[in-house]
Coordinates of C-alpha atoms in Angstrom, one line a residue:
Chain A
X1 CA 63.7 134.5 101.2
X2 CA 63.6 132.2 104.3
X3 CA 60.5 130.3 102.9
X4 CA 62.4 129.9 99.2
X5 CA 65.4 128.7 101.2
X6 CA 63.1 125.9 103.2
X7 CA 61.3 124.9 99.7
X8 CA 64.7 124.4 98.4
X9 CA 65.7 122.3 101.4
X10 CA 62.6 120.4 101.4
X11 CA 63.0 119.4 98.2
X12 CA 66.4 118.4 98.2
X13 CA 65.5 116.4 101.1
X14 CA 62.6 114.5 99.7
X15 CA 64.4 113.9 96.6
X16 CA 67.3 112.1 98.4
X17 CA 66.2 111.2 101.9
X18 CA 65.2 107.5 101.0
X19 CA 68.3 106.9 98.6
X20 CA 71.0 108.4 101.1
X21 CA 69.3 106.1 103.9
X22 CA 69.6 103.1 101.8
X23 CA 73.3 103.9 100.9
X24 CA 74.3 104.5 104.6
X25 CA 72.4 101.4 105.6
X26 CA 74.7 99.4 103.6
X27 CA 77.6 101.1 104.9
X28 CA 76.7 101.0 108.5
X29 CA 75.0 98.3 110.9
X30 CA 71.2 99.0 111.0
X31 CA 68.6 100.6 109.2
X32 CA 67.1 102.2 112.4
X33 CA 70.7 103.8 112.9
X34 CA 71.0 104.8 108.9
X35 CA 67.6 106.7 109.3
X36 CA 68.5 108.7 112.5
X37 CA 72.2 109.2 111.3
X38 CA 71.0 110.5 107.7
X39 CA 68.0 112.6 109.7
X40 CA 70.7 114.0 111.7
X41 CA 73.1 114.8 108.9
X42 CA 69.9 116.7 107.2
X43 CA 69.6 118.7 110.3
X44 CA 73.3 119.8 110.4
X45 CA 73.0 120.5 106.7
X46 CA 69.9 122.8 107.4
X47 CA 71.8 124.4 110.1
X48 CA 74.2 125.6 107.4
X49 CA 71.9 125.2 104.5
X50 CA 73.0 128.7 102.7
X51 CA 76.3 127.4 102.3
X52 CA 75.7 123.7 102.0
X53 CA 72.9 124.3 99.6
X54 CA 75.4 125.9 97.2
X55 CA 77.7 122.5 97.2
X56 CA 77.9 120.9 93.7
X57 CA 77.0 118.0 95.4
X58 CA 75.0 118.3 98.7
X59 CA 74.0 114.9 98.6
X60 CA 77.4 113.4 98.8
X61 CA 77.9 116.0 101.8
X62 CA 75.0 114.5 103.5
X63 CA 75.6 110.8 103.0
X64 CA 79.5 111.7 104.4
X65 CA 78.2 113.5 107.6
X66 CA 75.6 110.6 108.0
X67 CA 78.2 108.0 107.8
X68 CA 80.5 109.6 110.2
X69 CA 77.5 110.2 112.5
X70 CA 76.6 106.3 112.2
X71 CA 80.0 105.1 112.8
X72 CA 80.7 107.4 115.8
X73 CA 77.4 105.7 117.2
X74 CA 78.4 102.4 116.4
X75 CA 81.8 102.6 117.9
X76 CA 80.2 104.0 121.3
X77 CA 77.6 101.2 121.3
X78 CA 79.3 97.9 120.1
X79 CA 82.4 96.2 120.4
X80 CA 83.4 95.5 117.2
X81 CA 84.4 91.9 117.9
X82 CA 80.8 90.9 119.3
X83 CA 79.5 92.9 116.3
X84 CA 81.3 90.5 114.1
X85 CA 80.5 87.6 116.0
X86 CA 76.8 88.4 116.1
X87 CA 76.6 89.3 112.7
X88 CA 74.0 86.8 111.7
X89 CA 70.6 88.8 111.1
X90 CA 69.3 91.6 109.3
X91 CA 66.3 92.0 111.8
X92 CA 65.3 95.7 110.8
X93 CA 65.2 95.1 107.4
X94 CA 62.7 91.9 107.0
X95 CA 61.6 90.1 103.9
X96 CA 65.0 89.9 102.3
X97 CA 66.0 87.0 100.2
X98 CA 68.6 84.7 101.3
X99 CA 71.2 85.9 98.6
X100 CA 70.5 89.5 99.9
X101 CA 70.6 88.7 103.5
X102 CA 73.8 87.0 103.0
X103 CA 75.0 90.4 101.6
X104 CA 74.1 92.2 104.4
X105 CA 75.6 89.7 106.7
X106 CA 78.8 89.6 105.1
X107 CA 78.8 93.5 105.3
X108 CA 78.3 93.3 109.0
X109 CA 81.7 91.6 109.4
X110 CA 83.8 94.3 107.9
X111 CA 84.7 97.5 109.3
X112 CA 82.5 100.4 108.7
X113 CA 85.5 102.1 106.7
X114 CA 85.7 99.2 104.4
X115 CA 82.1 99.0 103.9
X116 CA 82.1 102.5 103.0
X117 CA 84.6 102.2 100.4
X118 CA 83.1 98.8 99.1
X119 CA 79.8 100.4 98.7
X120 CA 81.0 103.5 97.3
X121 CA 83.3 101.6 94.8
X122 CA 80.6 98.9 93.8
X123 CA 77.3 100.7 94.0
X124 CA 78.2 104.2 93.2
X125 CA 80.9 103.3 90.8
X126 CA 83.2 105.9 92.6
X127 CA 86.8 105.7 91.7
X128 CA 89.2 105.4 94.2
X129 CA 90.3 109.0 94.1
X130 CA 86.7 109.9 94.4
X131 CA 86.5 107.6 97.5
X132 CA 89.6 108.9 98.9
X133 CA 88.3 112.8 98.8
X134 CA 84.8 111.5 100.2
X135 CA 86.2 109.6 102.9
X136 CA 89.2 112.1 103.5
X137 CA 91.8 109.5 103.2
X138 CA 94.6 109.0 100.9
X139 CA 94.2 107.0 98.0
X140 CA 96.4 104.2 99.2
X141 CA 94.1 104.1 102.4
X142 CA 91.3 103.6 100.0
X143 CA 92.8 100.6 98.1
X144 CA 94.0 98.9 101.5
X145 CA 90.0 99.0 102.8
X146 CA 88.8 97.9 99.5
X147 CA 91.4 95.1 99.5
X148 CA 90.8 94.2 102.8
X149 CA 87.0 94.4 102.8
X150 CA 87.1 92.2 99.7
X151 CA 89.2 89.6 101.3
X152 CA 87.2 89.9 104.3
X153 CA 83.7 89.4 102.5
X154 CA 84.9 86.7 100.2
X155 CA 84.8 83.9 102.6
X156 CA 81.3 84.9 103.6
X157 CA 79.5 85.4 100.2
X158 CA 79.8 81.8 99.0
X159 CA 76.3 80.8 99.7
X160 CA 74.5 83.2 97.0
X161 CA 74.6 82.5 93.5
X162 CA 74.3 85.0 90.8
X163 CA 70.6 85.6 89.9
X164 CA 69.7 85.2 86.2
X165 CA 69.4 88.5 84.6
X166 CA 66.2 90.4 84.7
X167 CA 64.9 91.8 88.2
X168 CA 68.7 92.7 89.3
X169 CA 69.5 94.6 86.5
X170 CA 66.6 97.1 87.0
X171 CA 69.2 98.2 89.4
X172 CA 70.8 100.0 86.7
X173 CA 70.2 102.6 84.5
X174 CA 68.9 102.6 81.1
X175 CA 72.5 102.4 79.7
X176 CA 73.1 99.3 81.5
X177 CA 75.4 101.5 84.2
X178 CA 74.9 102.0 87.9
X179 CA 74.3 105.6 89.2
X180 CA 77.3 107.4 88.7
X181 CA 79.8 108.6 91.5
X182 CA 78.3 111.4 93.4
X183 CA 81.6 112.1 95.2
X184 CA 81.7 115.1 97.4
X185 CA 83.2 118.1 95.7
X186 CA 86.5 119.4 97.6
X187 CA 85.2 122.9 98.7
X188 CA 86.4 125.2 101.4
X189 CA 84.8 124.2 104.7
X190 CA 83.4 120.4 103.7
X191 CA 85.6 119.4 106.6
X192 CA 83.2 121.2 109.0
X193 CA 81.2 118.1 109.5
Chain B
X1 CA 87.3 102.7 85.7
X2 CA 89.9 100.1 86.5
X3 CA 88.8 96.8 87.2
X4 CA 91.2 96.3 90.2
X5 CA 88.9 95.3 92.6
X6 CA 86.2 93.8 90.7
X7 CA 83.6 91.8 92.7
X8 CA 81.5 89.8 90.9
X9 CA 78.4 91.4 89.0
X10 CA 75.8 89.8 91.3
X11 CA 77.5 91.4 94.3
X12 CA 77.1 94.7 92.7
X13 CA 73.4 93.9 91.7
X14 CA 72.5 92.4 95.0
X15 CA 74.1 95.4 96.8
X16 CA 71.9 97.5 94.8
X17 CA 68.8 95.8 95.5
X18 CA 69.6 95.7 99.5
X19 CA 70.0 99.3 99.0
X20 CA 66.8 99.8 97.4
X21 CA 65.0 97.7 100.2
X22 CA 66.4 99.5 102.9
X23 CA 65.4 103.0 101.0
X24 CA 62.0 101.8 100.7
X25 CA 61.7 100.4 104.0
X26 CA 63.1 103.6 105.8
X27 CA 60.7 105.6 107.6
X28 CA 61.1 109.4 106.3
X29 CA 60.6 111.8 109.4
X30 CA 60.4 114.6 107.3
X31 CA 62.3 117.8 105.9
X32 CA 60.1 119.8 108.6
X33 CA 61.3 117.5 111.1
X34 CA 65.1 118.1 110.1
X35 CA 64.7 121.6 110.1
X36 CA 63.2 121.4 113.6
X37 CA 66.1 119.2 114.7
X38 CA 68.6 121.4 113.1
X39 CA 67.2 124.5 115.1
X40 CA 67.3 122.6 117.8
X41 CA 71.1 121.7 117.3
X42 CA 71.7 125.6 116.7
X43 CA 69.8 126.4 120.2
X44 CA 71.6 123.9 121.7
X45 CA 75.2 124.8 120.9
X46 CA 74.4 128.2 121.8
X47 CA 73.3 127.3 125.2
X48 CA 76.2 125.1 125.2
X49 CA 78.7 128.0 124.4
X50 CA 76.9 130.0 126.8
X51 CA 77.2 127.5 129.8
X52 CA 80.9 127.2 128.6
X53 CA 81.3 131.0 129.1
X54 CA 79.8 130.8 132.1
X55 CA 81.7 127.9 133.7
X56 CA 85.0 129.3 132.6
X57 CA 84.0 132.7 134.4
X58 CA 83.1 130.3 137.7
X59 CA 86.1 128.5 137.1
X60 CA 88.3 131.5 137.1
X61 CA 86.4 132.7 140.1
X62 CA 86.9 129.4 141.8
X63 CA 90.5 128.8 141.1
X64 CA 90.7 132.7 142.8
X65 CA 88.9 131.5 145.6
X66 CA 90.8 128.3 145.9
X67 CA 93.8 130.3 145.8
X68 CA 92.5 132.4 148.8
X69 CA 91.3 129.4 150.7
X70 CA 94.5 127.4 150.2
X71 CA 96.7 130.3 151.6
X72 CA 94.7 129.7 155.2
X73 CA 94.6 126.0 154.9
X74 CA 96.7 123.6 156.6
X75 CA 95.7 120.6 154.5
X76 CA 95.8 121.5 150.9
X77 CA 93.8 119.2 148.7
X78 CA 95.4 116.2 147.0
X79 CA 95.2 117.4 143.3
X80 CA 97.2 116.0 140.6
X81 CA 97.7 117.2 137.4
X82 CA 95.0 118.6 135.3
X83 CA 93.0 118.7 138.6
X84 CA 92.7 115.0 139.0
X85 CA 93.3 113.3 142.4
X86 CA 96.7 112.2 143.0
X87 CA 97.4 108.9 143.6
X88 CA 99.9 107.9 146.6
X89 CA 103.3 107.1 145.2
X90 CA 103.4 104.4 147.7
X91 CA 100.5 102.5 146.2
X92 CA 101.5 99.0 145.3
X93 CA 101.6 98.7 141.4
X94 CA 98.8 97.1 139.5
X95 CA 99.1 93.7 138.7
X96 CA 101.0 93.1 135.1
X97 CA 101.7 90.0 133.4
X98 CA 104.5 88.0 134.5
X99 CA 107.4 87.9 132.6
X100 CA 108.7 84.8 134.5
X101 CA 107.6 82.1 132.9
X102 CA 106.3 79.1 134.5
X103 CA 106.2 75.9 133.1
X104 CA 104.5 72.3 133.6
X105 CA 107.1 69.9 132.9
X106 CA 106.4 66.2 132.2
X107 CA 109.4 65.3 134.2
X108 CA 111.1 66.6 137.2
X109 CA 113.3 69.3 136.7
X110 CA 116.9 68.6 137.0
X111 CA 118.3 70.2 140.0
X112 CA 120.4 73.3 139.5
X113 CA 123.9 72.4 138.6
X114 CA 126.5 73.9 136.2
X115 CA 128.2 70.9 135.6
X116 CA 127.0 68.3 133.2
X117 CA 125.1 65.2 134.1
X118 CA 127.3 62.5 134.8
X119 CA 125.2 60.1 132.8
X120 CA 123.3 60.7 129.4
X121 CA 120.2 61.9 130.0
X122 CA 117.1 61.1 127.8
X123 CA 115.7 64.3 126.2
X124 CA 112.6 65.4 128.1
X125 CA 110.1 67.6 126.8
X126 CA 108.8 70.4 128.5
X127 CA 105.3 71.4 128.2
X128 CA 105.0 75.1 128.8
X129 CA 101.7 76.8 130.1
X130 CA 100.5 78.7 127.2
X131 CA 99.8 81.7 129.3
X132 CA 103.4 82.2 129.7
X133 CA 104.9 85.1 128.0
X134 CA 108.4 85.4 127.2
X135 CA 109.5 88.6 125.5
X136 CA 112.6 87.2 123.9
X137 CA 110.3 84.7 121.9
X138 CA 108.7 87.2 119.7
X139 CA 110.3 88.8 116.6
X140 CA 111.3 92.4 117.2
X141 CA 109.7 95.0 114.9
X142 CA 112.5 95.7 113.0
X143 CA 113.1 92.2 112.1
X144 CA 109.3 91.3 111.0
X145 CA 109.3 89.9 107.7
X146 CA 109.9 92.0 104.7
X147 CA 110.7 95.0 107.2
X148 CA 113.1 96.6 104.9
X149 CA 110.3 96.9 102.3
X150 CA 107.3 96.9 104.0
X151 CA 105.7 99.3 106.9
X152 CA 104.3 97.0 109.6
X153 CA 101.5 98.6 112.2
X154 CA 100.3 96.2 115.4
X155 CA 97.2 94.8 114.7
X156 CA 94.1 96.0 117.0
X157 CA 92.2 93.0 116.8
X158 CA 92.7 90.7 119.5
X159 CA 90.9 87.6 119.4
X160 CA 92.3 86.4 122.9
X161 CA 93.8 87.6 126.3
X162 CA 96.9 89.8 126.1
X163 CA 99.7 88.3 127.9
X164 CA 102.5 90.7 126.6
X165 CA 104.0 93.1 124.3
X166 CA 106.7 92.8 121.9
X167 CA 107.8 95.0 118.7
X168 CA 105.0 97.4 119.5
X169 CA 102.1 95.1 119.5
X170 CA 100.4 92.8 121.9
X171 CA 100.4 89.0 122.3
X172 CA 97.4 87.6 122.9
X173 CA 96.6 83.7 123.9
X174 CA 93.6 81.7 123.0
X175 CA 93.0 78.9 125.3
X176 CA 91.0 75.6 124.8
X177 CA 89.8 76.4 121.4
X178 CA 91.7 74.5 118.6
X179 CA 89.1 76.2 115.9
X180 CA 90.1 79.3 117.1
X181 CA 93.9 78.7 117.2
X182 CA 93.3 77.9 113.2
X183 CA 91.3 80.7 112.6
X184 CA 93.1 83.4 114.1
X185 CA 96.6 82.3 114.0
X186 CA 97.0 80.7 110.6
X187 CA 95.3 83.0 108.3
X188 CA 96.3 81.3 105.3
X189 CA 93.9 82.4 102.4
X190 CA 90.0 82.1 102.4
X191 CA 90.0 78.3 102.1
X192 CA 93.2 76.9 103.4
X193 CA 92.6 75.8 107.1
X194 CA 95.2 73.8 108.5
X195 CA 93.3 71.5 110.7
X196 CA 96.2 69.3 111.9
X197 CA 98.0 72.2 113.6
X198 CA 94.6 72.6 115.6
X199 CA 94.5 69.3 117.0
X200 CA 96.5 68.5 120.6
X201 CA 96.9 72.2 121.5
X202 CA 96.5 73.5 124.9
X203 CA 96.7 77.3 123.3
X204 CA 98.3 79.6 121.1
X205 CA 99.8 83.0 121.2
X206 CA 99.7 85.2 118.6
X207 CA 100.8 88.5 117.4
X208 CA 99.8 90.3 114.2
X209 CA 101.0 93.1 112.1
X210 CA 99.0 95.0 109.0
X211 CA 100.6 96.6 106.4
X212 CA 100.5 100.2 107.2
X213 CA 98.0 101.9 104.9
X214 CA 100.5 104.0 103.1
X215 CA 103.7 102.1 104.0
X216 CA 102.4 98.2 103.0
X217 CA 103.2 98.3 99.4
X218 CA 105.7 96.3 97.8
X219 CA 104.6 97.7 94.3
X220 CA 102.2 101.0 94.3
X221 CA 102.0 102.2 90.8
X222 CA 98.9 103.5 88.9
X223 CA 98.7 100.3 87.0
X224 CA 99.6 97.7 89.7
X225 CA 99.9 97.2 93.5
X226 CA 100.8 94.4 95.7
X227 CA 99.9 95.0 99.2
X228 CA 101.2 93.3 102.2
X229 CA 98.1 92.5 104.0
X230 CA 99.5 91.2 107.2
X231 CA 102.2 89.5 109.1
X232 CA 101.6 87.2 112.0
X233 CA 103.9 85.0 114.5
X234 CA 102.2 82.4 116.5
X235 CA 103.4 80.1 119.2
X236 CA 101.4 76.7 119.3
X237 CA 101.6 75.1 122.1
X238 CA 100.5 71.4 122.3
X239 CA 99.7 69.0 124.9
X240 CA 102.8 66.7 124.6
X241 CA 105.3 66.0 122.1
X242 CA 103.1 63.3 120.3
X243 CA 100.4 65.6 119.6
X244 CA 103.0 68.3 118.1
X245 CA 104.5 65.5 115.9
X246 CA 101.1 64.7 114.9
X247 CA 100.6 68.3 113.7
X248 CA 103.9 68.7 112.3
X249 CA 103.5 65.3 110.1
X250 CA 99.9 67.0 108.9
X251 CA 101.3 69.9 107.5
X252 CA 102.1 68.7 104.3
X253 CA 98.3 67.1 104.0
X254 CA 96.8 70.2 105.0
X255 CA 98.8 72.2 102.4
X256 CA 97.8 70.0 99.6
X257 CA 94.2 70.3 100.6
X258 CA 94.4 73.9 100.8
X259 CA 95.6 73.8 96.9
X260 CA 92.5 71.5 96.2
X261 CA 90.0 73.6 97.9
X262 CA 91.2 76.6 96.2
X263 CA 91.0 75.1 92.9
X264 CA 87.7 75.5 90.9
X265 CA 84.8 78.2 90.8
X266 CA 85.2 80.7 93.8
X267 CA 81.5 80.7 94.6
X268 CA 81.9 84.5 96.0
X269 CA 83.4 85.7 92.4
X270 CA 82.2 83.2 90.1
X271 CA 85.5 83.0 88.6
X272 CA 87.8 79.9 88.0
X273 CA 91.0 79.8 90.1
X274 CA 93.6 77.6 90.7
X275 CA 94.9 77.1 94.3
X276 CA 98.8 76.0 94.3
X277 CA 101.1 75.5 97.5
X278 CA 104.9 74.6 97.4
X279 CA 107.2 73.4 99.9
X280 CA 110.2 76.0 99.8
X281 CA 112.5 74.8 102.4
X282 CA 112.3 71.3 104.4
X283 CA 114.8 70.5 107.3
X284 CA 114.3 68.2 110.2
X285 CA 112.7 71.0 112.6
X286 CA 111.8 73.7 109.7
X287 CA 109.4 74.0 106.8
X288 CA 108.3 76.8 104.8
X289 CA 105.9 77.0 102.3
X290 CA 104.0 79.5 99.8
X291 CA 100.3 79.2 99.0
X292 CA 98.7 81.3 96.2
X293 CA 95.6 81.5 94.2
X294 CA 95.8 82.1 90.6
X295 CA 93.0 83.1 88.6
X296 CA 92.5 80.5 85.7
X297 CA 93.7 81.6 82.2
X298 CA 96.2 84.1 84.1
X299 CA 99.8 84.0 84.3
X300 CA 101.5 83.1 87.5
X301 CA 101.7 86.9 88.0
X302 CA 98.0 87.2 88.1
X303 CA 97.7 85.3 91.4
X304 CA 95.1 87.0 93.7
X305 CA 97.0 86.3 96.8
X306 CA 100.2 84.8 97.8
X307 CA 101.2 83.8 101.3
X308 CA 104.5 82.8 102.6
X309 CA 105.0 81.0 105.8
X310 CA 107.5 78.7 107.6
X311 CA 107.2 76.5 110.5
X312 CA 109.6 75.5 113.1
X313 CA 108.9 72.7 115.7
X314 CA 110.8 72.1 119.2
X315 CA 109.6 69.6 121.8
X316 CA 106.0 70.4 122.3
X317 CA 105.8 73.7 120.5
X318 CA 105.7 74.9 116.8
X319 CA 106.5 78.4 116.1
X320 CA 104.6 80.1 112.9
X321 CA 105.4 83.1 111.1
X322 CA 103.3 83.9 108.1
X323 CA 103.1 87.0 105.6
X324 CA 100.1 87.5 103.3
X325 CA 100.4 89.6 100.0
X326 CA 97.7 90.7 98.2
X327 CA 97.6 91.7 94.3
X328 CA 94.6 92.6 92.6
X329 CA 96.0 93.1 89.3
X330 CA 97.8 90.9 87.1
X331 CA 101.4 91.7 87.0
X332 CA 100.7 93.4 90.3
X333 CA 104.5 92.3 91.4
X334 CA 104.9 89.0 93.1
X335 CA 108.3 88.9 91.7
X336 CA 109.0 91.8 94.5
X337 CA 108.6 88.9 97.1
X338 CA 111.8 87.2 97.8
X339 CA 110.8 84.0 99.6
X340 CA 114.0 82.5 99.8
X341 CA 115.4 85.3 101.7
X342 CA 112.4 85.2 103.7
X343 CA 112.7 81.4 104.5
X344 CA 116.0 81.6 105.8
X345 CA 115.4 84.7 108.1
X346 CA 112.2 83.4 109.5
X347 CA 113.5 80.0 110.1
X348 CA 116.1 81.6 112.3
X349 CA 114.0 83.9 113.9
X350 CA 111.4 81.2 114.8
X351 CA 114.6 78.8 116.2
X352 CA 115.3 81.9 118.5
X353 CA 112.1 82.2 119.6
X354 CA 111.3 78.8 120.5
X355 CA 114.6 78.6 122.2
X356 CA 113.9 81.6 124.4
X357 CA 110.5 79.6 125.3
X358 CA 112.1 76.2 126.0
X359 CA 114.7 77.8 127.8
X360 CA 112.4 79.4 130.0
X361 CA 110.9 76.3 131.1
X362 CA 113.8 74.2 131.8

C-alpha cells in the first residue's frame, strides 16, 4: 500500500513539478526561490498525500502552497521598495530574449499578489472567480489586483514588440487556447496549507 | 471569459514563454527528496510538539518556583505584562515628529503684535521647511474625495520619510529629488509627467490612500465596474515664489503634453488610444483638471482611466489633490464621477490646507 502511494505521488511529482516551478517563478521573484518553494510544497503534500492525492486538482493545491511559501520567504528577506528599484535583472534565468526579460523585470515591479492574479488570469485562463478561490480572497480583491497589476505593468512593458506569429503560438494548445485554468477545488481542508 | 482585463496577446504568449523557460531551467530535486523532506517536516513537527509540551510543563514549574521564590524575595523582578521587562514610567518619551512648524522666511518675521501695522506692508512670501508637518494641513479621512462613495484605506508604500500622520495615514516627505516629487506625488496616468511641478522644489509632502479592495467601487456589477484606484494629497514646497509661479504657469503646458503623449499606439497593449485633458476650473489661485485615456473607436464611456485633480497655490507652495479611477470595461461608469462637486470641495480643502501651512510659518 505504501509503495503504491509512493508511486502515485512520484508520478504526480514528475508530471507537474517543472510546470509548477515555471508558474510560481512568474508569480514570485526568482527561479531559485520558486524551486525551493515548490519542493517545499510537494513535501507538505507528501505529508498528507492520502488526502491531497484525492483532490480534484492537487496541482493547484501545490501551486497555492508554493506561492504562499515563496511570498512568505520573499517578505521576510526583502524590502519591497528596494526590490522594486532593483528589478532590473533576471540573473537566475539566463538566456532570456530582451522581450522576455522585459516581462520578468516588469513582473518584479508589482506585488506578489498582483503577479499571482496576472499569471493565473493571463497564463492559465483562470476566471476571476477561480482566482478568488485559489487565492482565498474575494472576487473584488481579485479585480483590484488585476487592475492594479495591469496598471503597474503597463509603463514597464513599453519596450517589447509583438513577435510575429510562429514560435510564440506554440505556447498554446492545438486548439489555440492556453492550458485551461486549474483552479483549486474548494474542499474541506484546503485551507490547511 | 470576460475581456475586462485583456492584456495584449503578445503579453500572454511572452509570459507563457517565460514560464516554459523557467520550467526547462528548473532543477528537479526529485520526488524521493520531496518525500524525505516531508518526513523530516513531520519529524520536526513531532519534536516541536514534544518540546512545546515540555516547555509548558517546565514553564508551569518555573511559575510555581517563581511564586515560591518571590514570597521570600525583597526585590521582586521588574516584569511587565506578558513577561517583558517593564519600562520606567519616568523614562523620557522617544523623539517624535515635531508638530510645531519651523519656517525659513525670506524676510524677517514681524514682531508679535495684535495691532495692525501702521503702514501697508508688502506681502512677503514665507518659505517653509518641507520637513515641517502641520497636521491641520491635511484632509481628514471623512473629507477625502468621494468619501461618500468610496472607502479609502491609507497607503502603505511610503517613498520618503514619515513626518506625521493625518486621517489615519502617514504623510511622508521627499527631499531634494524633483524627479521623485513628480513620480510619486503626481501619478497622473501612465504617460503624464508634470515636469514643471518638479522644478524649483525643495521638497514635497505626500499622503496616499487606496481604494479599499471591496469598498473602492463606484460601479461594481457583473458587466462593468469602476474602481477608485487611489487618491493623493501633496504639498509642494518651492524655493521661492518665482519658482512656484513657474510651476503654476507650466501646468497647462504639462497637461497638453500629457494628452499628446497618451495619444497613439500604446506600446504595451498595441491598441490605439486617445489621451485628453480638460481644465474644469480656473481661478486666480486654483485650477482643476481631468485627464483620461480613451481607446480609439470607443465612446467616451470606454475610457481606461480618469484622473481628476485640483491645484491650489499660495506663495511658495502648491497643494495638489488627485483621484484616479480605473474603468476596464466600456460603460464602466465614469458618469458616476461628479467632477464639479469634487472641484469645489477639493479647492476649498486645499485652500484650508495651505492656510494651515502658511499660517504656521508666519
